[in-house]
GROMACS .gro file of C-alpha atoms in nm:
model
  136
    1UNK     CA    1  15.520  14.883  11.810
    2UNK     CA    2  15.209  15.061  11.660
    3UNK     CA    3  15.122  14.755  11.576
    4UNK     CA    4  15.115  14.603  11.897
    5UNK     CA    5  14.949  14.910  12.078
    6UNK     CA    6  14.661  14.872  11.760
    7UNK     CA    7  14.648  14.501  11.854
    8UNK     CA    8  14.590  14.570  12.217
    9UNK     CA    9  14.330  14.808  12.195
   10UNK     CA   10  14.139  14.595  11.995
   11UNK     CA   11  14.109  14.347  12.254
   12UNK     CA   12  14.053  14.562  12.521
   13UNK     CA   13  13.751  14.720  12.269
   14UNK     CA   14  13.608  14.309  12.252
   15UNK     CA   15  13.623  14.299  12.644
   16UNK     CA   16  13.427  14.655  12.666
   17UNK     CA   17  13.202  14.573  12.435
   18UNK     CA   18  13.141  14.305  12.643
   19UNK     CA   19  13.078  14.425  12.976
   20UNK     CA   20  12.859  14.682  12.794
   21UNK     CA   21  12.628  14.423  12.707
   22UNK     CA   22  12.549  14.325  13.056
   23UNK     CA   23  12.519  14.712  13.174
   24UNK     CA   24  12.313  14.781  12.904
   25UNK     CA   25  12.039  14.571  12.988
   26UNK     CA   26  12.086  14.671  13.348
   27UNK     CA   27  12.047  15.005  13.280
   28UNK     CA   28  11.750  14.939  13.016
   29UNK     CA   29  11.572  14.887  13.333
   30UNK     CA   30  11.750  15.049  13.615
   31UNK     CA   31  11.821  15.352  13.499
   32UNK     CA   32  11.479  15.490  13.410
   33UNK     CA   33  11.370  15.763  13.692
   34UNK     CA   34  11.234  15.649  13.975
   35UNK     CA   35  11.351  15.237  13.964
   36UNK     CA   36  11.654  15.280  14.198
   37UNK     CA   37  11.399  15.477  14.435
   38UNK     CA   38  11.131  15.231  14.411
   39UNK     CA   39  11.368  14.972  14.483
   40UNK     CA   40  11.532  15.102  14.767
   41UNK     CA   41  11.174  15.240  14.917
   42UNK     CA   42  11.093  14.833  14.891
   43UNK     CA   43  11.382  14.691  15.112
   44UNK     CA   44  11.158  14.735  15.446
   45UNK     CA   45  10.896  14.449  15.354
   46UNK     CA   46  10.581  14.437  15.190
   47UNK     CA   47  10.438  14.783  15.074
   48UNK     CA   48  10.098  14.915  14.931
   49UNK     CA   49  10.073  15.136  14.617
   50UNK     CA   50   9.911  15.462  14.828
   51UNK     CA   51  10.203  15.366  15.107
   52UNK     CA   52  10.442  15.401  14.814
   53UNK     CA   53  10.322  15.679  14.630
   54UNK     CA   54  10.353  15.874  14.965
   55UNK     CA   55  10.704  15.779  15.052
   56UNK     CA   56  10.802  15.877  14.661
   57UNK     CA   57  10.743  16.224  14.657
   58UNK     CA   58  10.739  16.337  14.317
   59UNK     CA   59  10.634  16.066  14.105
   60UNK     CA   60  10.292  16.053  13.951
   61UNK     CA   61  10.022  15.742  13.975
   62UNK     CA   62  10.089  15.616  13.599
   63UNK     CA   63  10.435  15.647  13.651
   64UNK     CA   64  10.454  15.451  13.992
   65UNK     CA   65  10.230  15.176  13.847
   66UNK     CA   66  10.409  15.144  13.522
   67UNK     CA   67  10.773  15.131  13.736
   68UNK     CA   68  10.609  14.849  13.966
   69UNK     CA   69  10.489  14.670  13.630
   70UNK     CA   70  10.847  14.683  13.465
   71UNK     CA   71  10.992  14.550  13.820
   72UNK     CA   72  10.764  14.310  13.856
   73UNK     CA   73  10.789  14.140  13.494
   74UNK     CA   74  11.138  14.175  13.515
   75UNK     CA   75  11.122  13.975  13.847
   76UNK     CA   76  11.249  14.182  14.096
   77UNK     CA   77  10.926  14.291  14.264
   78UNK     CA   78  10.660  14.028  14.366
   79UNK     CA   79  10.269  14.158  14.341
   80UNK     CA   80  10.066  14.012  14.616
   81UNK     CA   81   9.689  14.045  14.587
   82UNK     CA   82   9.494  13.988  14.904
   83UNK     CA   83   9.121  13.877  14.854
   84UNK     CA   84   8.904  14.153  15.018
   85UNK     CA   85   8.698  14.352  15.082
   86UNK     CA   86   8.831  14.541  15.042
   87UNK     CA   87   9.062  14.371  14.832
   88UNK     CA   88   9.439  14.510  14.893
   89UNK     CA   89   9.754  14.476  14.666
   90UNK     CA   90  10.114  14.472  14.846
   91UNK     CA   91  10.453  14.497  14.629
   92UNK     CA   92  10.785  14.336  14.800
   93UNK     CA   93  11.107  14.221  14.691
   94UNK     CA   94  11.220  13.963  14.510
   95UNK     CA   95  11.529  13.714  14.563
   96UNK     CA   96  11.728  13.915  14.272
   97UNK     CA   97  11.513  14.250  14.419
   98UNK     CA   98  11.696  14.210  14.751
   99UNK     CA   99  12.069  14.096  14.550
  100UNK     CA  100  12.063  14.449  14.440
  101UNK     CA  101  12.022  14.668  14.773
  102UNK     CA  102  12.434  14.640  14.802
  103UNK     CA  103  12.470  14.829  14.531
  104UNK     CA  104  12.160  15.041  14.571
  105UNK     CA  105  12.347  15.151  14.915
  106UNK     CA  106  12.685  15.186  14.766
  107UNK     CA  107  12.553  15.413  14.467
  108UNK     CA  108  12.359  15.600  14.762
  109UNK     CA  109  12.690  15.651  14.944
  110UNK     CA  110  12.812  15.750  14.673
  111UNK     CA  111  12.592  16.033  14.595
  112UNK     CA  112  12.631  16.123  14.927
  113UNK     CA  113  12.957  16.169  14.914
  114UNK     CA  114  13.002  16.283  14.556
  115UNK     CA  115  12.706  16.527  14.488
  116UNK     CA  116  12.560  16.797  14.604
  117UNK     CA  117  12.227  16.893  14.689
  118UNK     CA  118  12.097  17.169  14.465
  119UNK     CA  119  12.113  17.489  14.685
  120UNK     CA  120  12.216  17.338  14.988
  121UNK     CA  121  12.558  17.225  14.902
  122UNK     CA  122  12.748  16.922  15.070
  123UNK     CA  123  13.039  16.867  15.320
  124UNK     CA  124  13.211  16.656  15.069
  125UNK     CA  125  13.366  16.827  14.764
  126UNK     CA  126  13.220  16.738  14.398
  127UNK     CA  127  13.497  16.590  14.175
  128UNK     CA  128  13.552  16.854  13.855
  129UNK     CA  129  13.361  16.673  13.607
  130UNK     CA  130  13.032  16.693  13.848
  131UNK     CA  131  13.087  17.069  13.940
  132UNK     CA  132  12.842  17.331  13.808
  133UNK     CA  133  13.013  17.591  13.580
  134UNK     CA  134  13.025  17.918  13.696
  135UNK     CA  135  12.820  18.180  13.560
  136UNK     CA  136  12.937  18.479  13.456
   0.00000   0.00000   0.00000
């Protein structure tokens, strides 16, 4: 019987390691601060850098133009350059940028749901493993 159970886990190990290589390079690029934002900020159409930077608050210049690089190389944001003057750069969505605002709005319902707002609290409850330990 050990056996067995040693035999199964095994397998089910192969099939996580797996899946893990597929999140892993999703998360390579999704999961570094500001690219689900960016993303999401994008699904209204065609947006400037300054129009971006404002709707962002919090994230710096270098770090907005080095997040639209990454997107765009990795194909999910298109870079549109407009022939001036004054010449003008717009940023939109790609086919595979717009595949991933269904998940973009179910992690976002998510977190509305799940987690709280740091000193404001939320109607919904946070599971254990997300609340803050009490200090003492």
């Amino acid at each position: 019987m050990v056996a067995q159970n040693s035999a199964r886990a095994a397998i089910r190990a192969d099939e996580c390691v797996a899946a893990d290589a597929s999140l892993v390079r999703a998360f390579d690029l999704l999961g570094k601060r500001w690219t689900g934002v960016l993303l999401g900020t994008l699904r209204g159409g065609p947006v400037g850098f300054r129009a971006l930077a404002r709707a962002v608050s919090g994230i710096s210049d270098s770090v907005l133009s080095d997040r639209l690089g990454e997107l765009t190389e990795a194909g999910l944001v298109a870079r549109t350059v407009a022939e001036g003057p004054p010449v003008s750069v717009t940023y939109t969505l790609t086919e595979a940028g717009r595949a991933l605002l269904p998940a973009l709005e179910q992690i976002r319902r998510w977190a509305e749901r799940h987690l709280t707002i740091p000193g404001v609290g939320s109607a919904a409850t946070p599971e254990p493993a997300l609340r803050q330990p009490r200090r003492r």
